[in-house]
Short mmCIF file of C-alpha atoms and ligand atoms in Angstrom, two decimals:
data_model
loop_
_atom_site.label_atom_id
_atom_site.label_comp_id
_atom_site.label_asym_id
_atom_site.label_seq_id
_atom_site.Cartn_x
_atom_site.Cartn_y
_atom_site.Cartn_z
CA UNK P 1 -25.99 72.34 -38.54
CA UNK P 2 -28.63 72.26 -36.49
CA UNK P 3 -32.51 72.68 -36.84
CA UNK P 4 -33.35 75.96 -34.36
CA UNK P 5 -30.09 77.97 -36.03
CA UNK P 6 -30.07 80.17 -39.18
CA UNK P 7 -27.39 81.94 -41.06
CA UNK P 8 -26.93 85.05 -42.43
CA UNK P 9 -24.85 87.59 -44.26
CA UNK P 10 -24.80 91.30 -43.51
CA UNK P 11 -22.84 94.21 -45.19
CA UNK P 12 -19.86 95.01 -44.00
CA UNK P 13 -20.77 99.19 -44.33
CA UNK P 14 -23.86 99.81 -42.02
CA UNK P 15 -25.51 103.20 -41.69
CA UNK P 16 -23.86 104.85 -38.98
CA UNK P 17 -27.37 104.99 -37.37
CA UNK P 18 -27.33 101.15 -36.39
CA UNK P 19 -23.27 102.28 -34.50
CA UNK P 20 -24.97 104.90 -32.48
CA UNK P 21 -28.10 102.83 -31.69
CA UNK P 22 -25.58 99.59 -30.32
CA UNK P 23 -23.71 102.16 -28.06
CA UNK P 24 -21.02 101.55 -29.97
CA UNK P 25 -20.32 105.21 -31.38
CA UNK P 26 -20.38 106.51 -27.87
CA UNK P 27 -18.64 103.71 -25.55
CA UNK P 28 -16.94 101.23 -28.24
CA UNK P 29 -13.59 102.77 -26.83
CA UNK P 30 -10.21 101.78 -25.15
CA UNK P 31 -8.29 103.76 -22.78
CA UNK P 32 -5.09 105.10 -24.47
CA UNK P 33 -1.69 106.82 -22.86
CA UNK P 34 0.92 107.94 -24.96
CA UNK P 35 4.80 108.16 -23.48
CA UNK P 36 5.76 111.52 -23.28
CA UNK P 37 9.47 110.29 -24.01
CA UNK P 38 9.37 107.80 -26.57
CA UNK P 39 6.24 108.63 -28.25
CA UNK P 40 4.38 104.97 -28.01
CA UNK P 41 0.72 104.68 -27.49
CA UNK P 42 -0.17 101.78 -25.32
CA UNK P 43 -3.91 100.58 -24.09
CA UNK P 44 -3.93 101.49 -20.03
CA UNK P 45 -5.69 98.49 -18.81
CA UNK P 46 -3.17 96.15 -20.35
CA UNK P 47 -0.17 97.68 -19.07
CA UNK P 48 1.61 95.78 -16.70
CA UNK P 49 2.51 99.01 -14.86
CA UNK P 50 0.67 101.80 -15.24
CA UNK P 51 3.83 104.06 -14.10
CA UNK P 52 6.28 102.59 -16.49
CA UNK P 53 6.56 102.84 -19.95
CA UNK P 54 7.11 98.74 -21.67
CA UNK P 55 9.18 100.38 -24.53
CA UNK P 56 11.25 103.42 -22.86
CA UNK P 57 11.44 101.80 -19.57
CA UNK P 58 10.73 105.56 -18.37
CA UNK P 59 8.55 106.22 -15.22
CA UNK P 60 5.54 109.08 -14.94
CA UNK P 61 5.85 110.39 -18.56
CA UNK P 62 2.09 108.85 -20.22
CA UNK P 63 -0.23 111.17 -20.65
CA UNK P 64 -3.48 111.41 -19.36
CA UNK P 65 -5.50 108.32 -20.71
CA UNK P 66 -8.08 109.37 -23.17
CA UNK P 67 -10.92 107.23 -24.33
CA UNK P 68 -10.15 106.04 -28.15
CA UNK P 69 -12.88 104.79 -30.41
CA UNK P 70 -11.82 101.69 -32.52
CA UNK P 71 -14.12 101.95 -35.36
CA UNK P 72 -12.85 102.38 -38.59
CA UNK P 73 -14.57 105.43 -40.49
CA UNK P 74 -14.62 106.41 -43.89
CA UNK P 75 -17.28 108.19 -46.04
CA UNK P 76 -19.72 107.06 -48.25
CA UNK P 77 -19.99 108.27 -51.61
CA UNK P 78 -17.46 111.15 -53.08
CA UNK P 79 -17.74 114.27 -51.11
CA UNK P 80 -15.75 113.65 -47.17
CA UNK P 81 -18.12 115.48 -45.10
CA UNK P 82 -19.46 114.94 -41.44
CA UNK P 83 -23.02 113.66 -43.25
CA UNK P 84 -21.78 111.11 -44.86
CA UNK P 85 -19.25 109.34 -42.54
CA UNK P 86 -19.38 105.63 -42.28
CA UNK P 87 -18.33 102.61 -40.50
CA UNK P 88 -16.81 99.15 -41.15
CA UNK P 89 -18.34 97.03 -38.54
CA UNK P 90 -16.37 96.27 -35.53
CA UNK P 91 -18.47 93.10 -34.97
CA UNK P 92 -20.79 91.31 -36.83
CA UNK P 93 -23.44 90.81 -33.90
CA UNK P 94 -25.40 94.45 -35.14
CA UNK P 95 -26.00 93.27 -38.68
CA UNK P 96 -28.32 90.25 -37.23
CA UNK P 97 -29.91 92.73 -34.95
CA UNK P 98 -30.81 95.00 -37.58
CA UNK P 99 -32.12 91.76 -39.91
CA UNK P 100 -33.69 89.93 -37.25
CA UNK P 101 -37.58 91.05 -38.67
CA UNK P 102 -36.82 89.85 -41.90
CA UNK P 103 -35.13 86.71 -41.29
CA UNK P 104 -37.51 85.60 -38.47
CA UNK P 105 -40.12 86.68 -41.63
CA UNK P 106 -38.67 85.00 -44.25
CA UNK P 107 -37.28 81.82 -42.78
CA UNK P 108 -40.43 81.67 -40.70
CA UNK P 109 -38.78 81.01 -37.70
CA UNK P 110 -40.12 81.01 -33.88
CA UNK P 111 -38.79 81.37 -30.95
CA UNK P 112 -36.22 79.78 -29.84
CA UNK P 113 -33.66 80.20 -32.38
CA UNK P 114 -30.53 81.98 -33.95
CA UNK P 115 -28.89 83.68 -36.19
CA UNK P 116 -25.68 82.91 -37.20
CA UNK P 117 -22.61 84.58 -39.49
CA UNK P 118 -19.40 84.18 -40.37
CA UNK P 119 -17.39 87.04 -41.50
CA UNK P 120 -14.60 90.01 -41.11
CA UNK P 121 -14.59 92.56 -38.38
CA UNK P 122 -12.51 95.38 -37.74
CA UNK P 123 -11.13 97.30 -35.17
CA UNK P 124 -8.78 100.07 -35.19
CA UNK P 125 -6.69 98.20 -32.20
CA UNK P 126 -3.93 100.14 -30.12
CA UNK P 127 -1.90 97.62 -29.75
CA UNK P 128 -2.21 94.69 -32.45
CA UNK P 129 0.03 91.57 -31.32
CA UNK P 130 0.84 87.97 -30.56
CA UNK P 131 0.65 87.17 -34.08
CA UNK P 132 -3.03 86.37 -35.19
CA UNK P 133 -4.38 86.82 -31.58
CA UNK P 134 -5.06 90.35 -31.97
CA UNK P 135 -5.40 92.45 -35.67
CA UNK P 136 -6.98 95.28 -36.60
CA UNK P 137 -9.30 92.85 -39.48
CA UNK P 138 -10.72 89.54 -38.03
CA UNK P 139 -12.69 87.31 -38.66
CA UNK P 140 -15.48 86.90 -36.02
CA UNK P 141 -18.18 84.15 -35.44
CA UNK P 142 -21.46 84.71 -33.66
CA UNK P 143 -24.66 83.75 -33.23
CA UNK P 144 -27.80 85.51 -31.70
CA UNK P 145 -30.07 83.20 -29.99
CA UNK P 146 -33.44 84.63 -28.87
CA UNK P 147 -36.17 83.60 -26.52
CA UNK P 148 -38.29 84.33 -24.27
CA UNK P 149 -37.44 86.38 -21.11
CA UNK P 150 -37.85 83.73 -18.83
CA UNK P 151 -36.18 81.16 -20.57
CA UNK P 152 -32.91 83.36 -20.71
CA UNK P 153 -31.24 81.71 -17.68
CA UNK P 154 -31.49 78.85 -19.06
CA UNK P 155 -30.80 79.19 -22.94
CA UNK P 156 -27.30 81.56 -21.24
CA UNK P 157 -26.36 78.11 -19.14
CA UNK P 158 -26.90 75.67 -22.21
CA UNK P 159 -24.73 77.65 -24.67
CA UNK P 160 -22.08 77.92 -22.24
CA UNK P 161 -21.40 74.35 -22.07
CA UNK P 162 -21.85 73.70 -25.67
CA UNK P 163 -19.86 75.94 -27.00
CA UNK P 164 -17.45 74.49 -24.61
CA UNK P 165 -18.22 70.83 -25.78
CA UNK P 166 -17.41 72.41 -29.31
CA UNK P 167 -14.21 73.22 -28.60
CA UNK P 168 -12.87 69.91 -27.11
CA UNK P 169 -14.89 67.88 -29.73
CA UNK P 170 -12.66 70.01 -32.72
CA UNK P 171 -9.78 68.60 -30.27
CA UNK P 172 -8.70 71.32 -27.85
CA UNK P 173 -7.04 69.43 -24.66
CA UNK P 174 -9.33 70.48 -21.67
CA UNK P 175 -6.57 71.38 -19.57
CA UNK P 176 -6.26 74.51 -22.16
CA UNK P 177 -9.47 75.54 -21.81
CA UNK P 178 -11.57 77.33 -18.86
CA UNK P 179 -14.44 79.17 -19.03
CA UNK P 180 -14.51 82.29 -16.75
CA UNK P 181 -17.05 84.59 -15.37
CA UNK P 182 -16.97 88.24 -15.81
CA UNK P 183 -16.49 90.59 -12.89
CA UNK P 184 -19.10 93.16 -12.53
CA UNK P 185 -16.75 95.89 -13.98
CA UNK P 186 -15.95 93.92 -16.53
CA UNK P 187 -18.88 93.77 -18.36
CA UNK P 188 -19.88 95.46 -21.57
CA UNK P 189 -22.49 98.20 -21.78
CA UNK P 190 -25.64 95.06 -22.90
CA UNK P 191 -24.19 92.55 -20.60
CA UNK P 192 -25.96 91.20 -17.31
CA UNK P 193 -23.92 87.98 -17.45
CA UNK P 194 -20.59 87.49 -19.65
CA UNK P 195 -18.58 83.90 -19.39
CA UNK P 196 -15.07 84.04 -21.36
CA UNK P 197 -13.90 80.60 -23.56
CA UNK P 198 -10.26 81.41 -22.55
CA UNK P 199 -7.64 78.86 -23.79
CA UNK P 200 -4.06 78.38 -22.56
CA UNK P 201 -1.94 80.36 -24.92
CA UNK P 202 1.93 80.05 -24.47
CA UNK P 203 1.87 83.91 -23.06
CA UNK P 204 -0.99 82.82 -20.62
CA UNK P 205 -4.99 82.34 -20.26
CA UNK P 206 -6.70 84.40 -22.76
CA UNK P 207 -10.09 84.95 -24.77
CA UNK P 208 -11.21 82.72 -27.17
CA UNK P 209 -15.22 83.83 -27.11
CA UNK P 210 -17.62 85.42 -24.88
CA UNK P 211 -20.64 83.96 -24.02
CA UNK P 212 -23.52 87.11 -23.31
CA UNK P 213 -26.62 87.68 -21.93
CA UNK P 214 -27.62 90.67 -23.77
CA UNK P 215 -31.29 90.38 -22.36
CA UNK P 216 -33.39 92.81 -24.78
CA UNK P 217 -31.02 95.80 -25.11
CA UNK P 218 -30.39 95.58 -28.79
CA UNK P 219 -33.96 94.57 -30.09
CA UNK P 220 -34.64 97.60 -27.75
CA UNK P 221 -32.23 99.78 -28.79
CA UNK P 222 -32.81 99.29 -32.50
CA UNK P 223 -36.40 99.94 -32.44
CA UNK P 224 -36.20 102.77 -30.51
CA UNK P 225 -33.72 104.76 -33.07
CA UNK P 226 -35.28 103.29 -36.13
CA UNK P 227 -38.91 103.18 -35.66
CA UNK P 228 -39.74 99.41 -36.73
CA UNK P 229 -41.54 97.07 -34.56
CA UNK P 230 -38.94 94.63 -33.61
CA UNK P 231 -40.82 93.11 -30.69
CA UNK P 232 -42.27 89.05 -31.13
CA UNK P 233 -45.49 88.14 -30.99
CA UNK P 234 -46.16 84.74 -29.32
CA UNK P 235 -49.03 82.86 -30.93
CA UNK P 236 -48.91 80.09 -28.34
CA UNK P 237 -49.23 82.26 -24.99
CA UNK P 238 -50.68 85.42 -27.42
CA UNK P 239 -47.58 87.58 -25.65
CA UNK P 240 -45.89 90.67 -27.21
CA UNK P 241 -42.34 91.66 -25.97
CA UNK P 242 -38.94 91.82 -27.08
CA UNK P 243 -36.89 88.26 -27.19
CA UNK P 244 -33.72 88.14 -25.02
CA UNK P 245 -30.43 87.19 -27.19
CA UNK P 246 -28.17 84.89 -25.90
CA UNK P 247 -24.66 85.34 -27.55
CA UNK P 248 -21.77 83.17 -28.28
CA UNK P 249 -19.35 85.45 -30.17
CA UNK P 250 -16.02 83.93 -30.76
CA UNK P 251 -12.80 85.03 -32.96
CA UNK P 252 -12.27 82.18 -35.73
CA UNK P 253 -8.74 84.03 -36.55
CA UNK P 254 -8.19 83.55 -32.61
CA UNK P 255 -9.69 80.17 -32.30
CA UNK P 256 -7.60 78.92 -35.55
CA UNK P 257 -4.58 79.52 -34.12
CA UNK P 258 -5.63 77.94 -30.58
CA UNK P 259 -5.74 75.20 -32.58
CA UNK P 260 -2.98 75.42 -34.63
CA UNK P 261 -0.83 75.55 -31.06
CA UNK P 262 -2.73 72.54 -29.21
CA UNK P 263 -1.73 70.20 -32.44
CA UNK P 264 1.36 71.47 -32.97
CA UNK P 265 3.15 67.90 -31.40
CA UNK P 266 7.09 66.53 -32.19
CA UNK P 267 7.66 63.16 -31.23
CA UNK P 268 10.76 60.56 -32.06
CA UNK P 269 9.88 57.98 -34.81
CA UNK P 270 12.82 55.17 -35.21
CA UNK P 271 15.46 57.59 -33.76
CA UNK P 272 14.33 60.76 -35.74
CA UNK P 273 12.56 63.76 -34.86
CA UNK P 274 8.81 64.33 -36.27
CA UNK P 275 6.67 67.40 -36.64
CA UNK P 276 3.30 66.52 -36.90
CA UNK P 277 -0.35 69.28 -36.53
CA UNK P 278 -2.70 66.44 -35.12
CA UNK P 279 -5.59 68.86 -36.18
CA UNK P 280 -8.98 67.41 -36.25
CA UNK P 281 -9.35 65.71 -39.72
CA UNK P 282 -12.36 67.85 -40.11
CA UNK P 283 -9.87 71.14 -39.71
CA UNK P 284 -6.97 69.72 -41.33
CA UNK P 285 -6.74 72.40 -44.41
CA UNK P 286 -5.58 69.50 -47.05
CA UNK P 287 -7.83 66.04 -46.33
CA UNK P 288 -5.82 63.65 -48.59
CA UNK P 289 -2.27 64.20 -50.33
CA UNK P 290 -1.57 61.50 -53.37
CA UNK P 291 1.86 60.79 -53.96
CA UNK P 292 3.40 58.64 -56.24
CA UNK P 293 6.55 57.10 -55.20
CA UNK P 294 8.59 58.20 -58.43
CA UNK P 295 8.33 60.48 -60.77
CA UNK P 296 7.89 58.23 -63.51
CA UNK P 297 5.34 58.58 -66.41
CA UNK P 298 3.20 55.49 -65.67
CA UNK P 299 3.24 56.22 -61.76
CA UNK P 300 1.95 59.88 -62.44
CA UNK P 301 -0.52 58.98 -64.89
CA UNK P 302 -2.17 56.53 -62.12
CA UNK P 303 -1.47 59.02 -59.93
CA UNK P 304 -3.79 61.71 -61.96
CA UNK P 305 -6.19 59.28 -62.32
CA UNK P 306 -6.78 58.73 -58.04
CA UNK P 307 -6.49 62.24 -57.97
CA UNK P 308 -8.98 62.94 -60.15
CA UNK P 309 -11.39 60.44 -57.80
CA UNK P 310 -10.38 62.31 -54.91
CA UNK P 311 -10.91 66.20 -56.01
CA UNK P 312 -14.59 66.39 -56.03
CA UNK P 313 -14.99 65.41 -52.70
CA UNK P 314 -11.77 66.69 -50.85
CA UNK P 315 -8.92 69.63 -50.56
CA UNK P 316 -6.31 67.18 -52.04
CA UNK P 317 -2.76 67.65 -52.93
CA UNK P 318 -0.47 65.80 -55.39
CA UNK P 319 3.22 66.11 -54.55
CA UNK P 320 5.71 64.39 -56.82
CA UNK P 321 8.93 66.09 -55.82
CA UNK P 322 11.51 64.84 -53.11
CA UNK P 323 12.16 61.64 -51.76
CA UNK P 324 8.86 59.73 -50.44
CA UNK P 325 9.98 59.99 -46.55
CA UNK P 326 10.19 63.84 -46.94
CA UNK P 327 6.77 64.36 -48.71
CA UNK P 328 5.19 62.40 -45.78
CA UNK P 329 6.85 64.78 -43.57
CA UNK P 330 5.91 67.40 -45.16
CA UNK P 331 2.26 66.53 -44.88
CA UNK P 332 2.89 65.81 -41.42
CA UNK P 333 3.34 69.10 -40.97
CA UNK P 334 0.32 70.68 -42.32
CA UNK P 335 -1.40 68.38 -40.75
CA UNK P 336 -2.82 66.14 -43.74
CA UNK P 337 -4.91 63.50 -42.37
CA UNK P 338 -4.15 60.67 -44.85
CA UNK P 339 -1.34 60.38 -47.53
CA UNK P 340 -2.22 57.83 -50.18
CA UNK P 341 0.92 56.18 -52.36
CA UNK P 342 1.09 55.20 -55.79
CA UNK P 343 4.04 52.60 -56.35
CA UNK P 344 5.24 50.36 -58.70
CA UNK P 345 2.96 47.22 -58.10
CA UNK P 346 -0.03 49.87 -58.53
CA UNK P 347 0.42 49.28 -62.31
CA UNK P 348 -0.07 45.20 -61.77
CA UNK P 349 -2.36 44.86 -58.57
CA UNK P 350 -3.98 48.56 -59.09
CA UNK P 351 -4.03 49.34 -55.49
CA UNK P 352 -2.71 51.58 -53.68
CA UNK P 353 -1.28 52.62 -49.79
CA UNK P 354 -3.31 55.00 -48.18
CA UNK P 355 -1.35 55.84 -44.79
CA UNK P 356 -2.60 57.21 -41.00
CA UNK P 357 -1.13 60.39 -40.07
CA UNK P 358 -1.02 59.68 -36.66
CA UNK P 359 -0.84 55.85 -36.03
CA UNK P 360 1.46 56.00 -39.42
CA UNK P 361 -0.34 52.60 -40.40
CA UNK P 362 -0.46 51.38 -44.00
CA UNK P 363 -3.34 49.51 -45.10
CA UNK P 364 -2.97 48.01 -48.98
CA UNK P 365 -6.50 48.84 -50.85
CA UNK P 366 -8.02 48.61 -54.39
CA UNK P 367 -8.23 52.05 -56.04
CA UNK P 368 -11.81 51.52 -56.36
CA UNK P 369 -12.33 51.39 -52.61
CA UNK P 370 -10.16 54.58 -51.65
CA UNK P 371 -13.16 56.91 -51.73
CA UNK P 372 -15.24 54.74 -49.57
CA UNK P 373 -12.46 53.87 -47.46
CA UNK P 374 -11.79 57.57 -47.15
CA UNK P 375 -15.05 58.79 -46.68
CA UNK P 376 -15.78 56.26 -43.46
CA UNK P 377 -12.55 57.93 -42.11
CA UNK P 378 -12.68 61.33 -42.83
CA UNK P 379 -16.36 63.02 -41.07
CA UNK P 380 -18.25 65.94 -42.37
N1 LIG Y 1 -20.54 90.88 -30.39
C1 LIG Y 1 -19.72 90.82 -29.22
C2 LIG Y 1 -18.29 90.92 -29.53
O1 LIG Y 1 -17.87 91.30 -30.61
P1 LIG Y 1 -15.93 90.72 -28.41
O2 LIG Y 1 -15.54 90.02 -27.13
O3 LIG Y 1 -15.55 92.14 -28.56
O4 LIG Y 1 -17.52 90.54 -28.47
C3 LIG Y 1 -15.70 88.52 -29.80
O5 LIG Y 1 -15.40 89.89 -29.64
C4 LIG Y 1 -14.47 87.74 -30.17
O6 LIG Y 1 -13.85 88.30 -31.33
C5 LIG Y 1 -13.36 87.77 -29.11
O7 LIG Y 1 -13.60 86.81 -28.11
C6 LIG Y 1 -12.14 87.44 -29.93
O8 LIG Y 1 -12.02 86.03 -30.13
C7 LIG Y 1 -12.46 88.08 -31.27
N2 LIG Y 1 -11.71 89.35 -31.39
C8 LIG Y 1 -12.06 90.54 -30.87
N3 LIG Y 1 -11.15 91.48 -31.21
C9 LIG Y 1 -10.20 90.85 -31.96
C10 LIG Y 1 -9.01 91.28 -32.62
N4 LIG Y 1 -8.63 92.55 -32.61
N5 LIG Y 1 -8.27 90.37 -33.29
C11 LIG Y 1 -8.67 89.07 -33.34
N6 LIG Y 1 -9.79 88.62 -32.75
C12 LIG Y 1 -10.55 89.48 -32.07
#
């Protein structure tokens, strides 16, 4: 959405070329100790005790920790052989590096600006868990912003705080959200500066996104092991060099279900207990449910028809089953922003009850004005 940001779509498959020119062939790797007595294979550096087995409850009996690569391989074409192995991508990040020439080219852009996608990422993890937060295929979001070296600082402070703004504007509560600096030890091979987006998740602070300064190590990197000319040329100051990347790269698997948890809410309504996910409307998976109070021919005809007004320009549902207190519920729960109720005076008046989600508040409208009522209330 905005002017300075581009997106893109990469293969999944890369030549295994671009995994040994990111490091990631050589150091994309987890420490791993398997229990001598019970057989499970845990990651060292997120044992609680490094003595104790979690599942056995035995002491001394891991192994010595050996680094394990979590890239997926496979081969390419019919014949398994070492020449033709393969990789799905662990992150998305490399297949923007690898395009950056020919999108800068073709969307003839200058610097400062980004490259953005959207899509899976997988990782052969050790120890998958806590439901969605960690799983061996994700879904990842990052962006690539370059500029010029000495505008890196200050491009690495900016996104920090805006990706934080993004996250309370989508309707994370800031008390469940911190951004933290990375130790020194802690960073990754490209890293001078890493900030984690860590939210409060019901086992404890953890990572949402990190926020890099990957100066020029990938540009670098890449056109050093392929051969292409990946540096910028500067038409303004008539400067060659390599841009510095800023990174956000966040987990939308991760982040949905951060969100999923911070709306999660029950509160009492007249004596009775309500679940409702007060997600963002412009998260909330179905915008508008239309219900008609009965099941009766003439009320689900009408109902089609506001359907039918409503489909092109939202996720709707139409629910006719169950009593009408349940099927509000039931939207409650899924977090539908606004229910809208076809009854019997519809079929005199031919308006309808479009009700809040959160306040619960009916207002009494026209059919023809639900769309533009709607659309005033419902952003993006
Ligand atoms: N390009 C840099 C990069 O990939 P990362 O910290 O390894 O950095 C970015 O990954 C984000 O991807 C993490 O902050 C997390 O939200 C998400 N992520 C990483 N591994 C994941 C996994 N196994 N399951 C779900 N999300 C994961």
């Amino acid at each position: 959405m905005r002017g300075d940001v581009v997106g893109l779509d990469s293969a999944v498959i890369q030549a295994p070329q671009v995994w040994v020119a990111s490091g990631h062939v050589n150091s994309f790797s987890d420490p791993l100790v398997e229990c001598r007595h019970c057989h499970n294979r845990f990651r060292l550096d997120k044992l609680e005790d490094t003595d104790q087995c979690p599942s056995c409850g035995n002491r001394d009996t891991f192994t010595e920790a050996r680094e394990f690569n979590l890239m997926f391989r496979t081969h390419m074409g019919p014949v398994e052989s070492a020449d033709n192995e393969v990789y799905l991508r662990p992150e998305t990040a490399q297949g923007i590096f690898i395009n950056f020439e020919n999108v800068r080219r073709t969307a003839r852009m200058r610097l400062p600006f980004g490259i953005a996608q959207i899509g899976k990422s997988f990782r052969n993890e050790i120890t998958p868990g806590q439901f969605v937060f960690r799983t061996r295929e994700f879904e990842q979001m990052e962006m690539e912003f370059f500029c010029r070296p000495d505008e890196a600082d200050e491009w690495f402070q900016y996104w920090i705080e805006e990706r934080r703004r993004w996250y309370l504007d989508l309707g994370i509560t800031e008390e469940n959200l911190r951004l933290r600096p990375h130790d020194d030890d802690e960073l990754s091979h490209y890293s001078t500066a890493t900030y984690d987006v860590d939210y409060r998740f019901p086992w404890g602070w953890d990572e949402l996104e990190g926020i890099a300064n990957r100066t020029d190590f990938d540009l670098k990197a890449h056109a050093e092991h392929s051969g292409e000319d990946l540096t910028y040329f500067d038409p303004i100051t008539e400067e060659r060099f390599f841009p510095h990347v800023i990174e956000p790269a966040a987990g939308a698997t991760r982040t949905t279900f951060a969100f999923l948890i911070d709306a999660y809410t029950e509160e009492e309504v007249r004596g009775e207990q309500r679940t409702v996910l007060k997600l963002d409307p412009r998260l909330a998976p179905v915008k508008v449910a239309v219900l008609p109070l009965s099941k009766k021919d003439d009320l689900v005809a009408v109902t089609a028809e506001v359907a039918d007004l409503l489909r092109d320009r939202w996720m709707i549902e139409v629910d006719v089953t169950q009593s009408i207190g349940r099927r509000y519920r039931r939207q409650d729960e899924i977090g539908t922003p606004y229910c809208v109720t076809v009854d019997f005076d519809t079929l005199d008046d031919r308006q309808v009850t479009v009700r809040d989600r959160d306040t619960m508040e009916q207002d009494r409208i026209p059919i023809e004005n639900v769309v533009g009522y709607l659309e005033s209330r419902l952003p993006g």
